[in-house]
Amino acid sequence: MIARFAWHADSYDRRLASIRYRLLAPLDALRRQGVAIEQYQAGRDYAAIIFSKSHSPAAVAAARRARAGGHEVIFDLCDNLFAAQRAGHASGARVARLREMLGLATHLTFSTATLAEQIAEEVPGLRAPTSVIPDVLDIDPPAALPLSLRDQVALASLRRFHARHAGALHCVWFGKSLGQASGYAHVGAAARELGRFAHPTTLTIVSNDWLGYRGARRRWPVPVTYVPWTLASAPIALARHRVAVIPLEQNDYTAGKTINRPATALLAGLGVVADALPSYEELRPFIALDDWQGGLERYRQWSDETAAALAAGRAHLAAAYGADAVAARWRAILEAL
């Protein structure tokens, strides 16, 4: 089958969650559905190119060539890089390329409605049609991957940590940290809530920033440990906890984020206690939002009602965010070209 469409990214590294959920999973689903689409190959002639996580100089050049040839450019965005720049985590050159990609696009797609609104405010006058398409989620448990020696050591350390705190409510935070905008800067608030809780608690950090963790942990009034994030070990580490905690401050960077983190925890069988974001509101019937002490107590008791709410949340996610459901939304855009 000769590909009519292509998906371009600056990296196709499956270890990156945004690449798995935003590109590789819907691409695979579209191909199963018979859509003639492939990973971008330079020099090939495509009717349309989707650019996801893609605003490198090479991406901009490819988009320019596509437009010059009369082809469609679908630019897909899942982060507010303007906010990241203000937080000191995106260069001016990178944001300049982002602006050019937004201008070159014949169609814009965003991971959340809030992000679409934010970008419209940042770049007034964008005329391309806009769609909101969520990420694909790993609805089924991920296939077990071989554990490295480092993974095995980390998981054994976690097992010993939990044994030292037998009977505690074991909680986990997972993700990456972005200075004061997101991550460790907000974990302290969750740690204080855990410290206030009437029942003993523990906190595990699953991340890829050991140095940031070392600097922050001394301020957290709760027993805490760290597990390096890898594709192989993260699902095992999450499953050893009862509650995922997701502390957030609403700011320009976090406001447009997806439901991926609470959804990942739900699908792993955990309860979730989180600060609310606009995208999280659809999960309010199933998890604890903006109710830290009540949510922790709910998951400590773990009643049949709590288990049923979590099961209903998983069913909701499966219906809305499975690969075929999300691919159908991409397919509608491609078929309309």
C-alpha positions as a Python dict, from the first residue, in 0.01 Angstrom:
ca = {
    (1, 'M'): (0, 0, 0),
    (2, 'I'): (143, 339, -101),
    (3, 'A'): (108, 580, 189),
    (4, 'R'): (-104, 891, 128),
    (5, 'F'): (-38, 1028, 473),
    (6, 'A'): (261, 1049, 705),
    (7, 'W'): (321, 1118, 1072),
    (8, 'H'): (631, 1322, 1152),
    (9, 'A'): (801, 1349, 1489),
    (10, 'D'): (1141, 1474, 1596),
    (11, 'S'): (1183, 1141, 1777),
    (12, 'Y'): (1007, 807, 1749),
    (13, 'D'): (1144, 683, 2083),
    (14, 'R'): (883, 449, 2233),
    (15, 'R'): (1017, 523, 2581),
    (16, 'L'): (861, 870, 2555),
    (17, 'A'): (501, 849, 2673),
    (18, 'S'): (395, 1138, 2451),
    (19, 'I'): (529, 955, 2145),
    (20, 'R'): (359, 627, 2238),
    (21, 'Y'): (23, 784, 2320),
    (22, 'R'): (20, 1067, 2070),
    (23, 'L'): (177, 909, 1761),
    (24, 'L'): (269, 541, 1761),
    (25, 'A'): (-55, 402, 1907),
    (26, 'P'): (-296, 595, 1681),
    (27, 'L'): (-67, 536, 1381),
    (28, 'D'): (-78, 160, 1439),
    (29, 'A'): (-456, 171, 1484),
    (30, 'L'): (-507, 372, 1165),
    (31, 'R'): (-301, 122, 968),
    (32, 'R'): (-507, -165, 1111),
    (33, 'Q'): (-816, 21, 988),
    (34, 'G'): (-673, 34, 638),
    (35, 'V'): (-559, 397, 630),
    (36, 'A'): (-255, 446, 407),
    (37, 'I'): (-31, 617, 660),
    (38, 'E'): (329, 568, 772),
    (39, 'Q'): (607, 729, 970),
    (40, 'Y'): (741, 1019, 769),
    (41, 'Q'): (1005, 933, 509),
    (42, 'A'): (1195, 1226, 359),
    (43, 'G'): (1156, 1258, -16),
    (44, 'R'): (817, 1090, -39),
    (45, 'D'): (512, 1272, -168),
    (46, 'Y'): (224, 1276, 82),
    (47, 'A'): (-121, 1430, 54),
    (48, 'A'): (-92, 1534, 419),
    (49, 'I'): (165, 1520, 697),
    (50, 'I'): (80, 1521, 1067),
    (51, 'F'): (350, 1685, 1277),
    (52, 'S'): (339, 1573, 1643),
    (53, 'K'): (599, 1682, 1899),
    (54, 'S'): (765, 1816, 1590),
    (55, 'H'): (907, 2165, 1552),
    (56, 'S'): (1276, 2107, 1487),
    (57, 'P'): (1448, 2286, 1197),
    (58, 'A'): (1401, 1967, 992),
    (59, 'A'): (1028, 1961, 1074),
    (60, 'V'): (985, 2325, 975),
    (61, 'A'): (1166, 2257, 647),
    (62, 'A'): (944, 1957, 575),
    (63, 'A'): (631, 2161, 649),
    (64, 'R'): (748, 2439, 419),
    (65, 'R'): (808, 2190, 137),
    (66, 'A'): (466, 2034, 189),
    (67, 'R'): (289, 2369, 172),
    (68, 'A'): (493, 2475, -130),
    (69, 'G'): (381, 2155, -302),
    (70, 'G'): (16, 2223, -225),
    (71, 'H'): (-14, 1955, 43),
    (72, 'E'): (-184, 1961, 382),
    (73, 'V'): (4, 2024, 706),
    (74, 'I'): (-166, 1908, 1026),
    (75, 'F'): (19, 2048, 1327),
    (76, 'D'): (-50, 1868, 1653),
    (77, 'L'): (36, 2014, 1992),
    (78, 'C'): (13, 1861, 2340),
    (79, 'D'): (211, 2111, 2552),
    (80, 'N'): (202, 2485, 2605),
    (81, 'L'): (557, 2571, 2501),
    (82, 'F'): (490, 2940, 2548),
    (83, 'A'): (435, 2872, 2917),
    (84, 'A'): (739, 2644, 2921),
    (85, 'Q'): (947, 2928, 2779),
    (86, 'R'): (827, 3165, 3050),
    (87, 'A'): (930, 2902, 3306),
    (88, 'G'): (1275, 2887, 3150),
    (89, 'H'): (1236, 2543, 2992),
    (90, 'A'): (1201, 2625, 2621),
    (91, 'S'): (1433, 2840, 2414),
    (92, 'G'): (1333, 3142, 2211),
    (93, 'A'): (1445, 2965, 1894),
    (94, 'R'): (1224, 2667, 1971),
    (95, 'V'): (922, 2889, 2031),
    (96, 'A'): (994, 3081, 1710),
    (97, 'R'): (982, 2752, 1518),
    (98, 'L'): (657, 2665, 1698),
    (99, 'R'): (506, 2993, 1580),
    (100, 'E'): (610, 2917, 1223),
    (101, 'M'): (458, 2567, 1239),
    (102, 'L'): (133, 2714, 1369),
    (103, 'G'): (132, 2954, 1075),
    (104, 'L'): (210, 2683, 819),
    (105, 'A'): (-65, 2449, 940),
    (106, 'T'): (-377, 2390, 734),
    (107, 'H'): (-532, 2212, 1034),
    (108, 'L'): (-447, 2232, 1405),
    (109, 'T'): (-503, 1955, 1657),
    (110, 'F'): (-466, 1978, 2034),
    (111, 'S'): (-469, 1725, 2314),
    (112, 'T'): (-718, 1926, 2524),
    (113, 'A'): (-971, 2202, 2467),
    (114, 'T'): (-797, 2418, 2727),
    (115, 'L'): (-468, 2395, 2540),
    (116, 'A'): (-643, 2497, 2218),
    (117, 'E'): (-781, 2805, 2394),
    (118, 'Q'): (-441, 2889, 2541),
    (119, 'I'): (-265, 2874, 2204),
    (120, 'A'): (-537, 3086, 2043),
    (121, 'E'): (-468, 3351, 2308),
    (122, 'E'): (-91, 3324, 2263),
    (123, 'V'): (-110, 3351, 1883),
    (124, 'P'): (-411, 3561, 1783),
    (125, 'G'): (-526, 3536, 1425),
    (126, 'L'): (-470, 3167, 1360),
    (127, 'R'): (-708, 3074, 1080),
    (128, 'A'): (-659, 2699, 1041),
    (129, 'P'): (-949, 2473, 1148),
    (130, 'T'): (-899, 2330, 1495),
    (131, 'S'): (-979, 1989, 1645),
    (132, 'V'): (-929, 1839, 1989),
    (133, 'I'): (-806, 1479, 1985),
    (134, 'P'): (-701, 1307, 2307),
    (135, 'D'): (-406, 1077, 2357),
    (136, 'V'): (-447, 703, 2328),
    (137, 'L'): (-423, 530, 2666),
    (138, 'D'): (-282, 188, 2748),
    (139, 'I'): (-619, 31, 2826),
    (140, 'D'): (-480, -321, 2857),
    (141, 'P'): (-196, -399, 3097),
    (142, 'P'): (135, -342, 2918),
    (143, 'A'): (331, -648, 2817),
    (144, 'A'): (599, -737, 3069),
    (145, 'L'): (945, -626, 2962),
    (146, 'P'): (1276, -772, 3081),
    (147, 'L'): (1399, -603, 3397),
    (148, 'S'): (1753, -473, 3400),
    (149, 'L'): (1970, -534, 3705),
    (150, 'R'): (1910, -170, 3799),
    (151, 'D'): (1534, -226, 3779),
    (152, 'Q'): (1556, -537, 3996),
    (153, 'V'): (1761, -356, 4259),
    (154, 'A'): (1517, -63, 4266),
    (155, 'L'): (1212, -288, 4301),
    (156, 'A'): (1379, -492, 4575),
    (157, 'S'): (1454, -168, 4759),
    (158, 'L'): (1089, -65, 4725),
    (159, 'R'): (979, -401, 4867),
    (160, 'R'): (1203, -353, 5171),
    (161, 'F'): (1080, 4, 5217),
    (162, 'H'): (717, -110, 5225),
    (163, 'A'): (806, -393, 5464),
    (164, 'R'): (958, -140, 5705),
    (165, 'H'): (629, 49, 5696),
    (166, 'A'): (389, -244, 5702),
    (167, 'G'): (31, -133, 5757),
    (168, 'A'): (84, 215, 5613),
    (169, 'L'): (-119, 351, 5324),
    (170, 'H'): (131, 326, 5039),
    (171, 'C'): (106, 621, 4799),
    (172, 'V'): (295, 698, 4479),
    (173, 'W'): (371, 1004, 4270),
    (174, 'F'): (501, 951, 3918),
    (175, 'G'): (603, 1185, 3640),
    (176, 'K'): (865, 1436, 3542),
    (177, 'S'): (952, 1766, 3703),
    (178, 'L'): (961, 2105, 3531),
    (179, 'G'): (1107, 2354, 3776),
    (180, 'Q'): (844, 2556, 3959),
    (181, 'A'): (581, 2489, 3691),
    (182, 'S'): (516, 2121, 3756),
    (183, 'G'): (647, 1820, 3945),
    (184, 'Y'): (858, 1822, 4261),
    (185, 'A'): (763, 2184, 4330),
    (186, 'H'): (411, 2058, 4399),
    (187, 'V'): (487, 1720, 4558),
    (188, 'G'): (559, 1897, 4887),
    (189, 'A'): (190, 1988, 4915),
    (190, 'A'): (94, 1622, 4877),
    (191, 'A'): (357, 1516, 5131),
    (192, 'R'): (213, 1761, 5382),
    (193, 'E'): (-135, 1617, 5326),
    (194, 'L'): (5, 1267, 5381),
    (195, 'G'): (179, 1387, 5695),
    (196, 'R'): (-150, 1526, 5828),
    (197, 'F'): (-342, 1207, 5759),
    (198, 'A'): (-454, 1021, 6071),
    (199, 'H'): (-318, 689, 5944),
    (200, 'P'): (52, 621, 5865),
    (201, 'T'): (144, 676, 5500),
    (202, 'T'): (442, 635, 5271),
    (203, 'L'): (530, 809, 4946),
    (204, 'T'): (718, 661, 4651),
    (205, 'I'): (853, 883, 4374),
    (206, 'V'): (877, 718, 4031),
    (207, 'S'): (1065, 957, 3806),
    (208, 'N'): (1382, 1022, 3608),
    (209, 'D'): (1522, 1309, 3816),
    (210, 'W'): (1719, 1168, 4109),
    (211, 'L'): (1906, 1492, 4176),
    (212, 'G'): (1584, 1692, 4194),
    (213, 'Y'): (1439, 1431, 4427),
    (214, 'R'): (1743, 1447, 4656),
    (215, 'G'): (1707, 1822, 4683),
    (216, 'A'): (1334, 1816, 4754),
    (217, 'R'): (1282, 1512, 4978),
    (218, 'R'): (1427, 1668, 5293),
    (219, 'R'): (1127, 1899, 5309),
    (220, 'W'): (868, 1620, 5289),
    (221, 'P'): (728, 1513, 5630),
    (222, 'V'): (655, 1151, 5534),
    (223, 'P'): (863, 835, 5477),
    (224, 'V'): (970, 853, 5113),
    (225, 'T'): (1164, 645, 4862),
    (226, 'Y'): (1259, 673, 4495),
    (227, 'V'): (1230, 434, 4201),
    (228, 'P'): (1394, 530, 3869),
    (229, 'W'): (1134, 532, 3592),
    (230, 'T'): (1178, 278, 3313),
    (231, 'L'): (926, 121, 3076),
    (232, 'A'): (991, -218, 3236),
    (233, 'S'): (980, -127, 3605),
    (234, 'A'): (723, 154, 3624),
    (235, 'P'): (409, -66, 3586),
    (236, 'I'): (538, -303, 3855),
    (237, 'A'): (624, -17, 4089),
    (238, 'L'): (283, 148, 4046),
    (239, 'A'): (99, -177, 4114),
    (240, 'R'): (262, -205, 4457),
    (241, 'H'): (72, 100, 4581),
    (242, 'R'): (-286, 172, 4672),
    (243, 'V'): (-309, 542, 4588),
    (244, 'A'): (-158, 772, 4326),
    (245, 'V'): (-125, 1131, 4445),
    (246, 'I'): (-126, 1407, 4184),
    (247, 'P'): (-66, 1749, 4340),
    (248, 'L'): (-88, 2038, 4096),
    (249, 'E'): (-92, 2412, 4088),
    (250, 'Q'): (-303, 2549, 3806),
    (251, 'N'): (-78, 2764, 3592),
    (252, 'D'): (-28, 2830, 3223),
    (253, 'Y'): (177, 2513, 3185),
    (254, 'T'): (-39, 2266, 3376),
    (255, 'A'): (-386, 2397, 3286),
    (256, 'G'): (-387, 2243, 2938),
    (257, 'K'): (-255, 1902, 3044),
    (258, 'T'): (-437, 1579, 2958),
    (259, 'I'): (-592, 1319, 3187),
    (260, 'N'): (-300, 1083, 3126),
    (261, 'R'): (-162, 1067, 3478),
    (262, 'P'): (-485, 998, 3669),
    (263, 'A'): (-594, 770, 3385),
    (264, 'T'): (-269, 572, 3400),
    (265, 'A'): (-313, 526, 3774),
    (266, 'L'): (-678, 422, 3735),
    (267, 'L'): (-591, 169, 3468),
    (268, 'A'): (-318, 30, 3695),
    (269, 'G'): (-582, -39, 3961),
    (270, 'L'): (-493, 246, 4196),
    (271, 'G'): (-710, 500, 4366),
    (272, 'V'): (-635, 861, 4276),
    (273, 'V'): (-624, 1174, 4489),
    (274, 'A'): (-551, 1483, 4281),
    (275, 'D'): (-586, 1855, 4250),
    (276, 'A'): (-829, 1930, 3969),
    (277, 'L'): (-740, 2043, 3619),
    (278, 'P'): (-1000, 2115, 3349),
    (279, 'S'): (-926, 1782, 3177),
    (280, 'Y'): (-961, 1590, 3504),
    (281, 'E'): (-1322, 1694, 3559),
    (282, 'E'): (-1463, 1407, 3353),
    (283, 'L'): (-1303, 1171, 3608),
    (284, 'R'): (-1460, 1340, 3911),
    (285, 'P'): (-1728, 1067, 3951),
    (286, 'F'): (-1454, 805, 3980),
    (287, 'I'): (-1163, 958, 4175),
    (288, 'A'): (-1101, 1208, 4456),
    (289, 'L'): (-1048, 1561, 4324),
    (290, 'D'): (-966, 1852, 4556),
    (291, 'D'): (-1040, 1634, 4862),
    (292, 'W'): (-710, 1513, 4998),
    (293, 'Q'): (-803, 1398, 5345),
    (294, 'G'): (-1139, 1253, 5238),
    (295, 'G'): (-982, 1083, 4939),
    (296, 'L'): (-702, 927, 5142),
    (297, 'E'): (-955, 794, 5392),
    (298, 'R'): (-1171, 657, 5111),
    (299, 'Y'): (-881, 454, 4974),
    (300, 'R'): (-762, 347, 5317),
    (301, 'Q'): (-1101, 188, 5380),
    (302, 'W'): (-1142, 65, 5019),
    (303, 'S'): (-1512, -18, 5033),
    (304, 'D'): (-1709, -203, 4767),
    (305, 'E'): (-1846, 135, 4659),
    (306, 'T'): (-1492, 267, 4610),
    (307, 'A'): (-1392, -37, 4407),
    (308, 'A'): (-1704, 0, 4191),
    (309, 'A'): (-1630, 368, 4121),
    (310, 'L'): (-1277, 283, 4011),
    (311, 'A'): (-1405, 2, 3787),
    (312, 'A'): (-1655, 243, 3630),
    (313, 'G'): (-1370, 487, 3570),
    (314, 'R'): (-1170, 220, 3391),
    (315, 'A'): (-1470, 136, 3172),
    (316, 'H'): (-1514, 503, 3086),
    (317, 'L'): (-1149, 531, 2983),
    (318, 'A'): (-1166, 215, 2773),
    (319, 'A'): (-1464, 347, 2578),
    (320, 'A'): (-1324, 695, 2513),
    (321, 'Y'): (-948, 655, 2495),
    (322, 'G'): (-877, 317, 2339),
    (323, 'A'): (-662, 316, 2026),
    (324, 'D'): (-952, 251, 1787),
    (325, 'A'): (-1169, 527, 1937),
    (326, 'V'): (-894, 787, 1913),
    (327, 'A'): (-783, 669, 1569),
    (328, 'A'): (-1138, 720, 1443),
    (329, 'R'): (-1106, 1090, 1527),
    (330, 'W'): (-780, 1118, 1337),
    (331, 'R'): (-934, 926, 1048),
    (332, 'A'): (-1222, 1172, 1026),
    (333, 'I'): (-976, 1457, 976),
    (334, 'L'): (-777, 1271, 711),
    (335, 'E'): (-1086, 1159, 520),
    (336, 'A'): (-1216, 1517, 510),
    (337, 'L'): (-906, 1644, 328),
}
